[in-house]
XYZ file of N, CA and C in Angstrom:
447
model
N 78.810 108.491 -5.987
C 77.617 109.269 -5.553
C 77.063 108.667 -4.261
N 76.885 107.347 -4.169
C 76.392 106.805 -3.113
C 77.100 107.237 -1.846
N 78.426 107.023 -1.915
C 79.158 107.233 -0.657
C 79.425 108.602 -0.339
N 79.080 109.547 -1.504
C 79.169 110.976 -1.213
C 77.822 111.331 -0.203
N 76.727 110.750 -0.478
C 75.443 110.921 0.461
C 75.698 110.388 1.807
N 76.204 109.053 1.603
C 76.558 108.584 3.153
C 77.525 109.341 3.868
N 78.559 109.949 3.451
C 79.289 110.977 4.076
C 78.737 112.005 4.607
N 77.891 112.514 3.720
C 76.928 113.636 4.244
C 76.175 113.372 5.249
N 75.528 112.307 5.139
C 74.481 111.935 6.331
C 75.318 111.669 7.491
N 76.376 110.997 7.531
C 77.229 110.759 8.719
C 77.660 111.974 9.431
N 78.039 112.998 8.572
C 78.590 114.370 9.008
C 77.318 114.938 9.820
N 76.198 114.674 9.427
C 74.998 115.502 10.284
C 74.673 114.928 11.163
N 75.013 113.351 11.464
C 74.432 112.613 12.572
C 74.962 112.960 13.760
N 74.293 112.956 15.075
C 74.895 113.064 16.245
C 75.999 112.170 16.540
N 76.990 112.640 17.242
C 78.235 111.541 17.570
C 78.081 111.277 18.959
N 78.315 110.048 19.055
C 78.197 109.360 20.400
C 79.308 108.170 20.618
N 80.184 108.605 21.583
C 81.225 107.424 21.779
C 81.115 106.838 22.957
N 80.991 105.666 23.140
C 80.718 104.851 24.453
C 82.162 105.118 25.345
N 81.862 105.350 26.652
C 83.112 105.213 27.467
C 82.736 104.594 28.608
N 82.326 103.166 28.459
C 81.894 102.619 29.350
C 83.174 101.482 30.129
N 83.004 101.618 31.429
C 83.950 100.738 31.933
C 83.449 99.203 32.392
N 84.118 98.361 32.677
C 83.589 96.904 33.033
C 84.015 96.289 31.793
N 82.904 95.233 31.875
C 82.959 94.140 30.834
C 82.438 94.975 29.543
N 83.164 94.324 28.468
C 83.020 94.993 26.994
C 81.791 94.763 26.357
N 81.197 95.480 25.698
C 80.083 95.343 24.907
C 80.451 95.353 23.476
N 80.493 94.050 22.727
C 80.882 93.850 21.371
C 80.005 93.482 20.564
N 79.911 94.206 19.264
C 79.062 93.818 18.331
C 79.738 93.061 17.072
N 79.543 91.889 16.768
C 80.144 91.429 15.819
C 79.409 91.367 14.565
N 79.912 91.899 13.295
C 79.059 92.057 12.342
C 79.627 90.981 10.909
N 78.657 90.293 10.598
C 79.009 89.357 9.491
C 77.641 89.176 8.785
N 77.427 89.923 7.550
C 76.142 89.976 7.036
C 76.198 89.268 5.768
N 77.248 88.428 5.379
C 77.317 87.444 4.124
C 76.624 86.285 4.070
N 76.990 85.310 3.336
C 76.483 84.109 3.248
C 76.838 83.200 4.143
N 76.771 81.825 3.942
C 76.872 80.736 4.838
C 78.467 80.637 5.055
N 79.064 80.733 3.945
C 80.615 80.281 4.104
C 81.321 81.242 5.161
N 81.332 82.686 4.884
C 81.786 83.519 5.486
C 81.356 83.471 6.943
N 80.179 83.260 7.096
C 79.519 83.220 8.563
C 80.205 82.108 9.370
N 80.261 80.963 8.653
C 80.777 79.638 9.365
C 82.289 80.110 9.834
N 83.043 80.745 8.740
C 84.412 81.206 9.289
C 84.515 82.114 10.365
N 83.385 82.686 10.869
C 83.377 83.389 12.109
C 83.416 82.689 13.416
N 82.548 81.642 13.303
C 82.378 80.697 14.225
C 83.734 80.715 15.282
N 84.891 80.244 14.946
C 85.901 80.164 15.842
C 86.135 81.449 16.548
N 86.214 82.600 15.731
C 86.628 83.875 16.362
C 85.377 84.386 17.423
N 84.263 84.075 17.148
C 83.316 84.252 18.155
C 83.549 83.441 19.437
N 84.005 82.233 19.477
C 84.159 81.365 20.491
C 85.520 82.058 21.145
N 86.500 82.483 20.480
C 87.873 83.112 21.105
C 87.346 84.451 21.829
N 86.310 85.286 21.314
C 85.978 86.393 21.810
C 85.372 86.032 23.370
N 84.528 84.983 23.405
C 83.674 84.534 24.654
C 84.746 84.176 25.492
N 85.893 83.497 25.153
C 86.982 82.840 25.983
C 87.509 84.117 26.605
N 87.862 85.180 25.839
C 88.693 86.349 26.265
C 87.824 87.289 27.090
N 86.602 87.379 26.773
C 85.682 88.092 27.508
C 84.441 87.279 28.164
N 84.803 86.533 29.122
C 83.643 85.654 29.567
C 82.453 86.327 30.163
N 82.648 87.594 30.798
C 81.683 88.418 31.266
C 80.842 89.603 30.289
N 81.782 89.521 29.265
C 81.326 90.625 28.092
C 79.969 90.211 27.545
N 79.516 91.410 26.687
C 78.197 91.041 26.194
C 78.696 90.916 24.692
N 78.293 90.095 24.016
C 78.645 89.796 22.533
C 77.407 89.576 21.600
N 77.157 90.367 20.794
C 76.021 90.468 19.936
C 76.441 90.178 18.530
N 75.667 89.820 17.740
C 75.659 89.455 16.210
C 74.785 90.130 15.382
N 75.458 90.961 14.411
C 74.436 91.641 13.437
C 74.727 90.723 12.142
N 73.615 90.036 11.680
C 73.878 89.323 10.669
C 72.697 89.225 9.708
N 72.751 88.356 8.755
C 71.569 88.043 7.724
C 70.703 87.025 8.210
N 69.708 86.889 7.624
C 68.821 85.751 7.875
C 69.490 84.503 8.039
N 70.322 84.136 6.960
C 70.864 82.856 6.913
C 71.885 82.868 8.212
N 72.534 83.948 8.345
C 73.345 83.931 9.631
C 72.770 83.749 10.977
N 71.493 84.098 10.971
C 70.791 83.968 12.252
C 70.310 82.401 12.421
N 69.917 81.716 11.251
C 69.785 80.436 11.240
C 71.045 79.605 11.724
N 72.103 80.050 11.227
C 73.361 79.315 11.565
C 73.785 79.557 13.148
N 73.724 80.880 13.673
C 74.039 81.086 14.920
C 72.968 81.183 16.163
N 71.731 80.805 15.836
C 70.763 80.887 16.714
C 70.927 80.138 18.102
N 71.704 79.193 17.911
C 71.870 78.339 19.178
C 73.283 78.268 19.629
N 74.075 79.155 19.145
C 75.274 79.519 19.463
C 75.518 79.968 21.040
N 76.225 79.146 21.805
C 76.235 79.375 23.160
C 77.332 80.730 23.399
N 77.937 81.289 22.743
C 78.919 82.251 22.749
C 78.412 83.682 22.593
N 77.153 83.729 22.166
C 76.327 85.008 21.944
C 75.371 85.159 22.732
N 75.172 86.449 23.153
C 74.189 86.901 24.035
C 72.856 87.315 23.191
N 73.051 87.900 22.062
C 71.983 88.150 21.216
C 72.267 88.266 19.759
N 71.290 88.270 18.916
C 71.484 88.347 17.406
C 70.438 89.487 16.966
N 71.084 90.064 16.242
C 70.259 91.310 15.314
C 70.082 90.822 13.738
N 69.100 90.736 13.335
C 68.994 90.253 11.854
C 68.706 91.539 10.806
N 69.709 91.542 9.981
C 69.452 92.593 8.837
C 68.673 92.034 7.634
N 67.634 92.466 7.472
C 66.782 91.980 6.407
C 66.870 92.644 4.897
N 66.368 92.194 3.933
C 66.451 93.220 2.660
C 65.098 93.854 2.629
N 65.172 95.205 2.083
C 66.306 95.692 1.695
C 67.399 96.270 2.878
N 68.526 96.183 2.761
C 69.534 96.522 3.792
C 69.176 98.002 4.373
N 69.104 98.894 3.402
C 68.922 100.142 3.973
C 67.702 100.560 4.952
N 66.516 100.006 4.469
C 65.399 99.973 5.243
C 65.628 99.160 6.547
N 66.146 98.002 6.459
C 66.539 97.250 7.742
C 67.290 97.969 8.780
N 68.286 98.549 8.180
C 69.330 99.407 8.996
C 68.668 100.499 9.685
N 67.787 101.221 9.110
C 67.137 102.418 9.720
C 66.245 101.937 10.825
N 65.704 100.611 10.604
C 64.714 100.073 11.698
C 65.720 99.689 12.868
N 66.756 99.080 12.532
C 67.690 98.631 13.687
C 68.372 99.663 14.418
N 68.519 100.894 13.956
C 69.579 101.773 14.400
C 69.310 102.251 15.894
N 68.088 102.423 16.064
C 67.691 102.700 17.472
C 68.018 101.778 18.583
N 67.479 100.560 18.222
C 67.614 99.385 18.922
C 69.259 99.249 19.339
N 70.108 99.343 18.204
C 71.460 99.109 18.362
C 72.199 100.151 19.305
N 71.751 101.383 19.212
C 72.335 102.572 19.823
C 72.128 102.157 21.201
N 70.878 101.970 21.630
C 70.685 101.627 22.967
C 71.452 100.777 23.648
N 71.989 99.757 22.960
C 72.936 98.377 23.450
C 74.247 99.204 23.810
N 74.690 100.248 23.425
C 76.030 101.005 23.839
C 77.155 100.154 23.671
N 77.214 99.700 22.481
C 78.394 98.683 22.194
C 79.603 99.770 22.348
N 80.602 98.918 22.668
C 82.005 99.604 23.084
C 82.817 99.339 21.619
N 82.738 98.176 21.067
C 83.521 97.972 19.988
C 82.588 97.165 18.898
N 82.898 97.446 17.644
C 82.307 96.677 16.694
C 83.446 95.944 15.743
N 83.118 94.676 15.602
C 84.250 93.882 14.856
C 83.523 93.473 13.502
N 83.983 94.150 12.352
C 83.651 93.906 11.079
C 84.131 92.591 10.504
N 83.329 91.420 10.601
C 84.058 90.098 9.957
C 83.818 90.139 8.503
N 82.713 90.479 8.049
C 82.565 90.553 6.660
C 81.054 90.994 6.332
N 81.047 91.880 5.467
C 79.790 92.624 4.860
C 79.769 92.748 3.522
N 78.355 92.767 2.849
C 78.534 92.596 1.600
C 77.572 93.906 1.068
N 76.733 94.572 2.065
C 75.768 95.635 1.438
C 76.318 97.049 2.149
N 76.288 98.020 1.158
C 76.858 99.315 1.490
C 76.338 99.975 2.760
N 75.007 99.904 3.047
C 74.644 100.549 4.274
C 75.156 100.188 5.759
N 75.678 98.929 5.650
C 76.112 98.292 6.892
C 77.148 99.132 7.726
N 78.189 99.312 7.072
C 79.337 100.204 7.888
C 78.825 101.528 8.326
N 78.116 102.237 7.589
C 77.564 103.451 7.976
C 76.482 103.101 9.431
N 75.933 102.284 9.278
C 74.977 101.957 10.149
C 75.828 101.637 11.638
N 76.794 100.906 11.293
C 77.656 100.527 12.521
C 78.270 101.849 13.172
N 78.764 102.595 12.257
C 79.365 103.939 12.789
C 78.301 104.744 13.533
N 77.020 104.657 13.095
C 75.895 105.526 13.722
C 75.550 104.947 15.096
N 75.739 103.633 15.268
C 75.654 102.873 16.475
C 76.275 103.547 17.540
N 77.484 103.927 17.207
C 78.495 104.739 18.238
C 79.627 104.081 18.991
N 80.088 102.626 18.487
C 81.115 102.254 19.216
C 82.326 103.210 19.146
N 83.213 103.091 20.139
C 84.551 103.935 20.076
C 85.511 103.223 19.378
N 85.355 101.756 18.956
C 86.105 101.164 18.005
C 85.420 100.552 17.029
N 85.885 100.557 15.833
C 85.404 99.751 14.725
C 86.458 99.262 13.890
N 86.482 97.982 13.967
C 87.725 97.104 13.660
C 87.465 96.473 12.423
N 87.942 96.531 11.385
C 87.624 95.738 10.188
C 89.012 95.790 9.260
N 88.906 95.077 8.216
C 89.911 94.846 7.104
C 89.580 96.025 6.177
N 90.714 96.745 5.968
C 90.676 97.839 4.976
C 90.848 97.278 3.398
N 90.128 98.104 2.684
C 90.186 97.853 1.229
C 89.083 97.149 0.872
N 88.135 96.604 1.502
C 87.069 95.876 1.173
C 85.793 96.410 1.538
N 85.637 97.624 1.842
C 84.601 98.259 2.357
C 83.727 99.221 1.475
N 83.931 98.958 0.132
C 83.093 99.734 -0.839
C 83.280 101.317 -0.656
N 84.795 101.710 -0.421
C 84.918 102.879 -0.384
C 84.776 103.771 0.897
N 84.426 102.897 1.979
C 84.098 103.380 3.286
C 85.125 102.964 4.276
N 86.295 102.711 4.012
C 87.438 102.587 5.022
C 87.520 103.606 5.944
N 87.108 104.783 5.696
C 87.474 105.940 6.624
C 86.569 105.685 7.929
N 85.612 104.968 7.768
C 84.705 104.733 8.919
C 85.304 103.765 9.935
N 86.200 102.977 9.605
C 87.119 102.024 10.423
C 87.800 102.800 11.515
N 87.800 102.748 12.842
C 88.842 103.424 13.612
C 90.206 102.554 13.777
N 90.003 101.368 13.618
C 91.158 100.509 13.622
C 91.331 99.506 12.486
N 91.781 100.054 11.298
C 91.752 99.256 10.155
C 92.854 98.186 10.323
N 92.450 96.868 9.735
C 93.543 96.052 9.539
C 93.952 95.823 8.166
N 95.287 95.742 7.773
C 95.764 95.504 6.398
C 95.365 94.271 6.027
N 95.057 94.341 4.634
C 94.621 92.911 4.119
C 95.935 92.037 4.255
N 95.522 90.672 4.336
C 96.836 89.770 4.394
C 96.191 88.583 3.321
N 97.155 88.099 2.604
C 96.734 86.791 1.834
C 96.590 85.309 2.723
N 96.877 85.766 3.902
C 96.642 84.377 4.764
C 95.349 84.533 5.665
N 94.596 83.316 5.584
C 93.274 83.263 6.148
C 93.662 83.051 7.649
């Protein structure tokens, strides 16, 4: 039922796909706990190395904000507070204005996050399939699950 309502709302939402040229604008999404957030640190460093002129932002939990607030590879951090649905609604306008080209879903645990990212409007949403609470159809570039870390 929850996913049916989400699908209906997404179908009614205006579509916006970024067609920006130049340096990429990347939104990294990691809204889980300490361990999963820490695992994402080397990937953020690698993103900055690959895109030194790009804009790299992080959507994370309050604990993630504490972990990453001094990370030199990030340009900005957006914090998703509880309840996730209300916080998502509040962040939507701000995130849409940032015109992200790509969203990289590292890990999320709350159901509203992937629909939020979809509504933000990146042309690419990359994430692991099979772990998104039945919302894999929102990934534009699904990655097959692998037992290798």
